[in-house]
CSV table of C-alpha atoms and ligand atoms in Angstrom, one decimal:
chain,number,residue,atom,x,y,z
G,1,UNK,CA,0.0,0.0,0.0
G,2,UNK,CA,1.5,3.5,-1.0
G,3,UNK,CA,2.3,5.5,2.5
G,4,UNK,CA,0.8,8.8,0.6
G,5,UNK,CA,-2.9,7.0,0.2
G,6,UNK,CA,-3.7,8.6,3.3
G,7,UNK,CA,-1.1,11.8,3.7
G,8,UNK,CA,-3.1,15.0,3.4
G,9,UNK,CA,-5.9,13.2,5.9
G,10,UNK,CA,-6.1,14.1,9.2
G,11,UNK,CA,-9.0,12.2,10.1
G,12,UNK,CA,-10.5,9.4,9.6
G,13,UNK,CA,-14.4,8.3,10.9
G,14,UNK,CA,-15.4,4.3,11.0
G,15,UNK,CA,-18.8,3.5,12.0
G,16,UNK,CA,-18.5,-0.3,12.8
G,17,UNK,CA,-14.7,0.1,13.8
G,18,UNK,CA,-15.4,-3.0,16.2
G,19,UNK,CA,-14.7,-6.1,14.2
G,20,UNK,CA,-14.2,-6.9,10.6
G,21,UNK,CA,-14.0,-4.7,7.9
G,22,UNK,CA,-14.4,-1.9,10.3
G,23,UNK,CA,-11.7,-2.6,12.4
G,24,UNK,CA,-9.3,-3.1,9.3
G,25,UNK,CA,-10.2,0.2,8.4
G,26,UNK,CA,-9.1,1.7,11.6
G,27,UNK,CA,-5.5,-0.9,11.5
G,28,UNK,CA,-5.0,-0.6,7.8
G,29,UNK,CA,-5.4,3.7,8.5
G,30,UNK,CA,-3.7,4.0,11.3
G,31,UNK,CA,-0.8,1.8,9.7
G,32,UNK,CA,-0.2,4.1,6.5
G,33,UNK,CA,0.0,7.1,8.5
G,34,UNK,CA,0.9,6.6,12.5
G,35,UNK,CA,-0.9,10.1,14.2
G,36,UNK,CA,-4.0,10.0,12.4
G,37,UNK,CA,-7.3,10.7,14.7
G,38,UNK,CA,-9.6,8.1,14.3
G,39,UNK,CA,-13.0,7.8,15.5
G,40,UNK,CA,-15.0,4.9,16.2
G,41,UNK,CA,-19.2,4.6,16.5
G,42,UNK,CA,-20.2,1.3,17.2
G,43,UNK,CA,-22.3,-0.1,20.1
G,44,UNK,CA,-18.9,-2.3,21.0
G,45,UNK,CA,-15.6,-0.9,21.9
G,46,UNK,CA,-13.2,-1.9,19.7
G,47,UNK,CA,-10.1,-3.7,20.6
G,48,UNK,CA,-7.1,-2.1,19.2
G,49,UNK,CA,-5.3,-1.7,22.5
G,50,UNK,CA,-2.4,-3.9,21.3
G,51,UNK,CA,-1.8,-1.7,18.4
G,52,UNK,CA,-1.0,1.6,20.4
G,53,UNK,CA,-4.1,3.3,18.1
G,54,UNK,CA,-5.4,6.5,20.3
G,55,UNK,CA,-9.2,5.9,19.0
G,56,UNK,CA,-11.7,8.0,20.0
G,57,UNK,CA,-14.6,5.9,20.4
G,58,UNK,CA,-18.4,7.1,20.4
G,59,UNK,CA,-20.6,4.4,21.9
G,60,UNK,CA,-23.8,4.3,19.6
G,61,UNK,CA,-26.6,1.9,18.6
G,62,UNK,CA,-27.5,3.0,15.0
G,63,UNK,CA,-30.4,1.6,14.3
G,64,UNK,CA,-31.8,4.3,16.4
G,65,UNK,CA,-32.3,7.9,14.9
G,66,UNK,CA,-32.1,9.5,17.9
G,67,UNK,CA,-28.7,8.2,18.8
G,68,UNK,CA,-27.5,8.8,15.7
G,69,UNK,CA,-28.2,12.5,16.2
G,70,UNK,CA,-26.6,12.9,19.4
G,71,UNK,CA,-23.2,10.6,17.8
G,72,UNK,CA,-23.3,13.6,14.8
G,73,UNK,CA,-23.6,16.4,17.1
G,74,UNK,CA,-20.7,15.3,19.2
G,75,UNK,CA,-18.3,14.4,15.9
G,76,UNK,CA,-19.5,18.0,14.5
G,77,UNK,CA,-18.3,19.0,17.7
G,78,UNK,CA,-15.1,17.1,18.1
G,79,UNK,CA,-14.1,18.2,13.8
G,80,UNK,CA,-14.5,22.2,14.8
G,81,UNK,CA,-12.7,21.9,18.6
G,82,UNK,CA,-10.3,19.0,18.8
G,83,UNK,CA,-9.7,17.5,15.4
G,84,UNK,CA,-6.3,18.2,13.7
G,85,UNK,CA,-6.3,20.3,10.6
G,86,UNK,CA,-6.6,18.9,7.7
G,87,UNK,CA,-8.7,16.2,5.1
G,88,UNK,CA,-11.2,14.2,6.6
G,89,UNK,CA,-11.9,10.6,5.5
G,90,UNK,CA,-15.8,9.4,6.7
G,91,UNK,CA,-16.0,5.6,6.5
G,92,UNK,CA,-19.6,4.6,6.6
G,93,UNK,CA,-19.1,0.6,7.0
G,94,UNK,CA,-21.5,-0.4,9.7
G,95,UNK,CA,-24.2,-2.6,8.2
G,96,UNK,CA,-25.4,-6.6,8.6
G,97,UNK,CA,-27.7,-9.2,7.1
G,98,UNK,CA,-30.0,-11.6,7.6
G,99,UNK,CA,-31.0,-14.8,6.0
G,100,UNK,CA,-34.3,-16.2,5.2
G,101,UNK,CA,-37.4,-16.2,3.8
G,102,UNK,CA,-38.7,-12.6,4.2
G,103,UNK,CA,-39.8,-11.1,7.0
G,104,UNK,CA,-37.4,-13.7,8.8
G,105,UNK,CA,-35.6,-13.7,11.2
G,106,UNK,CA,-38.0,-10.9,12.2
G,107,UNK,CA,-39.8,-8.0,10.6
G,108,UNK,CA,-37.7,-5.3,13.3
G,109,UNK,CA,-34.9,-7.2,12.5
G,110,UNK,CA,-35.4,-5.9,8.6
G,111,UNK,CA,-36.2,-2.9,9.5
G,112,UNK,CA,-33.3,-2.0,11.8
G,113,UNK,CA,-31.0,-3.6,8.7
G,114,UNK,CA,-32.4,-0.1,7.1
G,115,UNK,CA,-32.1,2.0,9.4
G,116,UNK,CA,-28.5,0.6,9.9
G,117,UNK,CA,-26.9,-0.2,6.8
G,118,UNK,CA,-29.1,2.9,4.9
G,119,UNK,CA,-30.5,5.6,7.0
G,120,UNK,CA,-27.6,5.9,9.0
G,121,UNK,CA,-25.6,6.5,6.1
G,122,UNK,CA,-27.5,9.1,4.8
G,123,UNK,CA,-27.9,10.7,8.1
G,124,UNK,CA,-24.4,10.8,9.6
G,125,UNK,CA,-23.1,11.7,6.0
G,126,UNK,CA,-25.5,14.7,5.4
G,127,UNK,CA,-24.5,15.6,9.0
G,128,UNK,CA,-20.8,15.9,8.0
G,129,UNK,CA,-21.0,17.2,4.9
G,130,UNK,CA,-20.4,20.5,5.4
G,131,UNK,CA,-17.1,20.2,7.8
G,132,UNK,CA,-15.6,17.6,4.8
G,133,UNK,CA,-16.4,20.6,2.3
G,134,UNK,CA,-14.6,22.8,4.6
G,135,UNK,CA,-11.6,20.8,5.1
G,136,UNK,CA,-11.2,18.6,2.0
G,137,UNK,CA,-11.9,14.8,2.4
G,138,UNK,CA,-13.5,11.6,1.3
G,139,UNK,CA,-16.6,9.7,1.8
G,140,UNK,CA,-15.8,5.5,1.3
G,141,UNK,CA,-19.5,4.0,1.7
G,142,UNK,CA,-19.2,0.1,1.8
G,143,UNK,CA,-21.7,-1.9,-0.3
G,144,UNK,CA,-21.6,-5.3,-1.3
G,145,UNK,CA,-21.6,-7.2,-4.6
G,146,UNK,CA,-25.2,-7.9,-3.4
G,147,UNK,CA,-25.7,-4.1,-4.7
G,148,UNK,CA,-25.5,-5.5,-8.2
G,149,UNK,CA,-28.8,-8.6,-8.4
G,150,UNK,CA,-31.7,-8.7,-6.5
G,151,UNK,CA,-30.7,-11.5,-3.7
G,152,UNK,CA,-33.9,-13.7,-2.9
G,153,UNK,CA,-33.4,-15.0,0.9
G,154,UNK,CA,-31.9,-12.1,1.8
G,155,UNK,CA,-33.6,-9.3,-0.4
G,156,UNK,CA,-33.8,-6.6,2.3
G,157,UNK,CA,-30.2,-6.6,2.7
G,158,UNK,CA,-28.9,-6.7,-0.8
G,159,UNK,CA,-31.3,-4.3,-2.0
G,160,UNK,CA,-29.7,-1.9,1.1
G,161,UNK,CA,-26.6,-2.5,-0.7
G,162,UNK,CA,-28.2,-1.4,-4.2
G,163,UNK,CA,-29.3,1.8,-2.6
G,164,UNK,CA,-25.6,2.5,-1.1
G,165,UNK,CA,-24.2,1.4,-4.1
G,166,UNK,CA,-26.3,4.4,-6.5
G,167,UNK,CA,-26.7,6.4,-3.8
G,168,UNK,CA,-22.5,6.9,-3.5
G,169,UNK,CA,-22.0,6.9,-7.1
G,170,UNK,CA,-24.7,9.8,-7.4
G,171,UNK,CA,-23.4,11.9,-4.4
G,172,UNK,CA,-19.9,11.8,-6.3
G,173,UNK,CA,-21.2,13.4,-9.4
G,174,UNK,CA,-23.1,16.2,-7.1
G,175,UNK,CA,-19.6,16.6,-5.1
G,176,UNK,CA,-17.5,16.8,-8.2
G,177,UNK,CA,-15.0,20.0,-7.7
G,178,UNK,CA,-15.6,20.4,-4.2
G,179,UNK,CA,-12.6,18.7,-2.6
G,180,UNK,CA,-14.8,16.1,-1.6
G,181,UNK,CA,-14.4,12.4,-3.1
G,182,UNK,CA,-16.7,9.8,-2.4
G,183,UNK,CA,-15.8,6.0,-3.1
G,184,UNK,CA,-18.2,3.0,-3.2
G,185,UNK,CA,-16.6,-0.3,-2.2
G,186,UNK,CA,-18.2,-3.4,-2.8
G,187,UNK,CA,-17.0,-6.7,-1.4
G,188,UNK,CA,-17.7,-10.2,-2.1
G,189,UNK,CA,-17.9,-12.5,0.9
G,190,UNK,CA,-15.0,-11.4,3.5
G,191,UNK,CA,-13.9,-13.5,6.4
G,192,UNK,CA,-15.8,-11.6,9.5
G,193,UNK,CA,-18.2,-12.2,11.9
G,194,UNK,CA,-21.1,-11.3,9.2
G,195,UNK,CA,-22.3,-14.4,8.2
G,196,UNK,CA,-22.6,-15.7,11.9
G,197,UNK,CA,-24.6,-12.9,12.8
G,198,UNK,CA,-26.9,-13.2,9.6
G,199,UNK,CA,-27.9,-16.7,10.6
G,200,UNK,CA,-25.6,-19.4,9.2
G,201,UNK,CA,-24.9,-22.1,11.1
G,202,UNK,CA,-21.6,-22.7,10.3
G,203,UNK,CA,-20.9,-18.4,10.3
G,204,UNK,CA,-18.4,-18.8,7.6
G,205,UNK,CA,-18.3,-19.6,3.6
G,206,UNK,CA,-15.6,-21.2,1.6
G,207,UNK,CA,-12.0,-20.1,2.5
G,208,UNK,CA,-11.4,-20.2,-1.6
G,209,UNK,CA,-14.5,-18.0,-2.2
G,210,UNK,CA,-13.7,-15.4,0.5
G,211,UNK,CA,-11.2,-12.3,1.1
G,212,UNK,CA,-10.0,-11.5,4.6
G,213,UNK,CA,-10.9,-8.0,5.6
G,214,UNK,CA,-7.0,-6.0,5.0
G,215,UNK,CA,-7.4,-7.5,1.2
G,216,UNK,CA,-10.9,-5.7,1.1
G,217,UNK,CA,-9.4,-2.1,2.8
G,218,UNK,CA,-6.4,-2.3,0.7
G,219,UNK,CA,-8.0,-2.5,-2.0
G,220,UNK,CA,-10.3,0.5,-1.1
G,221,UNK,CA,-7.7,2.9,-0.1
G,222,UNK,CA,-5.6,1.9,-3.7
G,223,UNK,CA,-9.0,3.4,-5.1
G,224,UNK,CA,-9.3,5.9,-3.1
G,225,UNK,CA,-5.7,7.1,-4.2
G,226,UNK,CA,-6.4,6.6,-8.1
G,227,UNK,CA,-9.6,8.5,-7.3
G,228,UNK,CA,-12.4,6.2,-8.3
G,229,UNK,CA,-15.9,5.9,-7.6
G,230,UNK,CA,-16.5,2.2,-7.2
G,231,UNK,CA,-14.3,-0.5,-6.6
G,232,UNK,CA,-15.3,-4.2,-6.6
G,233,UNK,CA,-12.9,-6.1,-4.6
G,234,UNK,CA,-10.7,-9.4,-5.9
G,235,UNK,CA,-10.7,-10.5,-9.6
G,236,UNK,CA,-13.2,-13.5,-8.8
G,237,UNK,CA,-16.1,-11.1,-7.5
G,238,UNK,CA,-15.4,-8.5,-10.1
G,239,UNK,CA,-15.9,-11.3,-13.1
G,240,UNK,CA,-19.0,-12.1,-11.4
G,241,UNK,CA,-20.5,-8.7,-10.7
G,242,UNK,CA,-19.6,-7.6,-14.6
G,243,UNK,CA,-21.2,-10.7,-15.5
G,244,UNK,CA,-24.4,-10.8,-13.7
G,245,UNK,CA,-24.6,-7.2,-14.4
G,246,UNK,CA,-25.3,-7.6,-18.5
G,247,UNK,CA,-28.2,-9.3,-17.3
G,248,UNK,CA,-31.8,-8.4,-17.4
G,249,UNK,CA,-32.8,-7.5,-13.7
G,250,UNK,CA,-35.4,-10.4,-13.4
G,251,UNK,CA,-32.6,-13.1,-14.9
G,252,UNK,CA,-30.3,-11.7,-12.5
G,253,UNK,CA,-33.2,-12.7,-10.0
G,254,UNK,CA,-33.6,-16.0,-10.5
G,255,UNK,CA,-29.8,-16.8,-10.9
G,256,UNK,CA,-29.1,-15.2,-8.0
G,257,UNK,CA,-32.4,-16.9,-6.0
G,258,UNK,CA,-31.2,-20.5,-7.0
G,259,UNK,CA,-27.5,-20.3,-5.7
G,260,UNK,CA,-29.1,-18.3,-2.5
G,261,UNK,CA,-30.8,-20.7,-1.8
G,262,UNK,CA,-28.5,-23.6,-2.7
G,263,UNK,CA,-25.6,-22.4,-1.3
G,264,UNK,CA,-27.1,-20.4,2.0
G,265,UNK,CA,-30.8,-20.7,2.6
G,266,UNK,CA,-30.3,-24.3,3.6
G,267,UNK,CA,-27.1,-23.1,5.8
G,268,UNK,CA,-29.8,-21.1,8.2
G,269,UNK,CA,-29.3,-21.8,11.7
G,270,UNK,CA,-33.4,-22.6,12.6
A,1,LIG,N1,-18.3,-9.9,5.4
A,1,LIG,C1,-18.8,-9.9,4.2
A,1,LIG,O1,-18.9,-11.0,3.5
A,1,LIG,C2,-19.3,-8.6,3.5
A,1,LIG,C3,-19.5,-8.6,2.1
A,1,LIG,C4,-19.9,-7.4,1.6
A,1,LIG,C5,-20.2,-6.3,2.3
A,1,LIG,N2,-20.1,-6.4,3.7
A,1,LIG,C6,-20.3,-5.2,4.5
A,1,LIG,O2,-19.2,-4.8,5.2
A,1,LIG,C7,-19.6,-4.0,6.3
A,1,LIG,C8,-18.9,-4.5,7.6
A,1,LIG,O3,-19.4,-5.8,7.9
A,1,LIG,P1,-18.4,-7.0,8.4
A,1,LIG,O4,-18.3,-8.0,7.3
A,1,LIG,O5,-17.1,-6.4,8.9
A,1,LIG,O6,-19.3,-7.6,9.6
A,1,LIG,P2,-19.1,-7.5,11.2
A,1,LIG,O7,-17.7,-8.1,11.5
A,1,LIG,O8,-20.3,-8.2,11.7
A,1,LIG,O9,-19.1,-6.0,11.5
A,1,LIG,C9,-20.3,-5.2,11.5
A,1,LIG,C10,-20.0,-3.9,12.1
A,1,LIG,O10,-21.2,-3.1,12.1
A,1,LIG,C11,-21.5,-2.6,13.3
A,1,LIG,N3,-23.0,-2.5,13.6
A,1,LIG,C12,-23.9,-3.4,13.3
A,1,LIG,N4,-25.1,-3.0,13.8
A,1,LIG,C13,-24.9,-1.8,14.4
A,1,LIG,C14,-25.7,-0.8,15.1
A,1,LIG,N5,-27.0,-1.1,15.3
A,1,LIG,N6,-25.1,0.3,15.6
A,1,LIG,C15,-23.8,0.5,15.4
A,1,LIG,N7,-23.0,-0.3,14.7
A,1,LIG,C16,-23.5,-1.5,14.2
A,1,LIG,C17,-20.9,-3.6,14.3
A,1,LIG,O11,-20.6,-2.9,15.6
A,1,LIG,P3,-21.3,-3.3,17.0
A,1,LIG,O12,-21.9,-4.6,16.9
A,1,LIG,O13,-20.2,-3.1,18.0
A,1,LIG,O14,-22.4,-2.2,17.2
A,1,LIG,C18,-19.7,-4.1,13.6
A,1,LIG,O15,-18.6,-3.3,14.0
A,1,LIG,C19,-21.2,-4.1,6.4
A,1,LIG,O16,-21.7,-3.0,5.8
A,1,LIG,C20,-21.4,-5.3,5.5
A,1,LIG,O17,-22.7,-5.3,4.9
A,1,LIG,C21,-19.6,-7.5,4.3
């Protein structure tokens, strides 16, 4: 990774620092450029104590709106008082899934995946907006190769992804000239804690179908650096998403349905 990916940033914001991708994003960060300030909102503390990272962490549950006002207020507070001049970098990774035939495993449980992986997103960003104007910086929103097919068994969260997915791409047109990049990343399956918590039994999927979590930031702060607006990550899940991409939508569908529910419907913990 080139040390100068991150130089001119001061800053960098990660919701969902506390495992996985998330917490990548606040080793790979804090690796390429040793006093950046980094801030954390998760409900969980993350735990980075063995890597001498001074993270501010804002405790947060956001599924809930009213949390995530209070979290923006005090990071619009901490970017005018304490934060370091300079670029900052907004993260919005926080998101999760869940398996089965809809409204399963619970129609709150779909709902909060909105709230979460969506509203949140818009909120915090719109929030922030303004301060990255001021100061230069970069938005990375991360969506999923589910953004590119409708994803039967677990249609909620993939079309959550579809929306970050056009939603990002769309915000960087608006943002063009403004000092303000914004970066879609979209990953295939990635070794973390995100299938467990979506309801397979076995929380994991193939080792050869899956990317650990550095591969996935890596790859997202090389695009960051040549200034794109989407990144797919690793060569096997870029084939597939340019594939299933020249397809109609309701072909897409039905492909996708059939190895959903092949290759994880019938992995559901019951
Ligand atoms: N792993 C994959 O295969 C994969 C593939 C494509 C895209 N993604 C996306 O990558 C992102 C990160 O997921 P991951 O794979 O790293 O899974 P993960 O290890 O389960 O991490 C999810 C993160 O989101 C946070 N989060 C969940 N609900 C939250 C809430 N209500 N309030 C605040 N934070 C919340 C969690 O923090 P707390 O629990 O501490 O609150 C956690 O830090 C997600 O957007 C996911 O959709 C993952």
């Amino acid at each position: 990774m080139h040390l100068g990916t991150l130089e001119k940033y001061s800053t960098v914001i990660v919701t969902g620092g506390s495992s996985g991708i998330g917490k990548s994003f606040i080793e790979r960060a804090a690796n390429l450029k040793a006093d950046l300030c980094i801030c954390n909102l998760s409900r969980r503390v993350p735990a980075t104590k063995k890597l001498r990272i001074s993270l501010n962490h804002f405790g947060c549950d956001l599924s809930r709106p009213a949390d995530l006002e209070r979290v923006a207020g005090q990071i619009d507070g901490f970017l005018s008082r304490e934060a370091p001049p300079g670029r900052v970098l907004l993260v919005n990774n926080s998101g999760f899934g869940g398996y089965g035939h809809f409204p399963e495993p619970g129609l709150e449980h779909q709902l909060e995946m909105v709230d979460v992986n969506v509203r949140a997103m818009v909120h915090l960003t719109g929030r922030l907006l303004p301060a990255l104007r001021q100061r230069g910086g970069a938005v990375i929103n991360v969506a999923s190769t589910a953004a590119f097919q409708p994803t039967a068994y677990l249609a909620t969260y993939g079309a959550t992804k579809a929306f970050v997915l056009h939603w990002s791409l769309a915000l960087r047109e608006e943002l063009r000239g403004t000092g303000v990049q914004v970066l879609a990343v979209c990953p295939g399956p990635t070794a973390t804690d995100f299938f467990r918590r979506a309801g397979l039994q076995s929380g994991t999927v193939a080792p050869s179908l899956s990317m650990e979590p550095d591969a996935v930031v890596d790859a997202a702060f090389r695009a960051l650096a040549a200034g794109r607006g989407q990144v797919v990550t690793g060569w096997k899940n870029r084939i597939a998403a340019s594939l299933v991409s020249k397809l109609p939508k309701p072909v897409a569908a039905r492909l996708a349905a059939q190895v959903l529910a092949r290759y994880r419907l019938s992995q559901v913990r019951r």
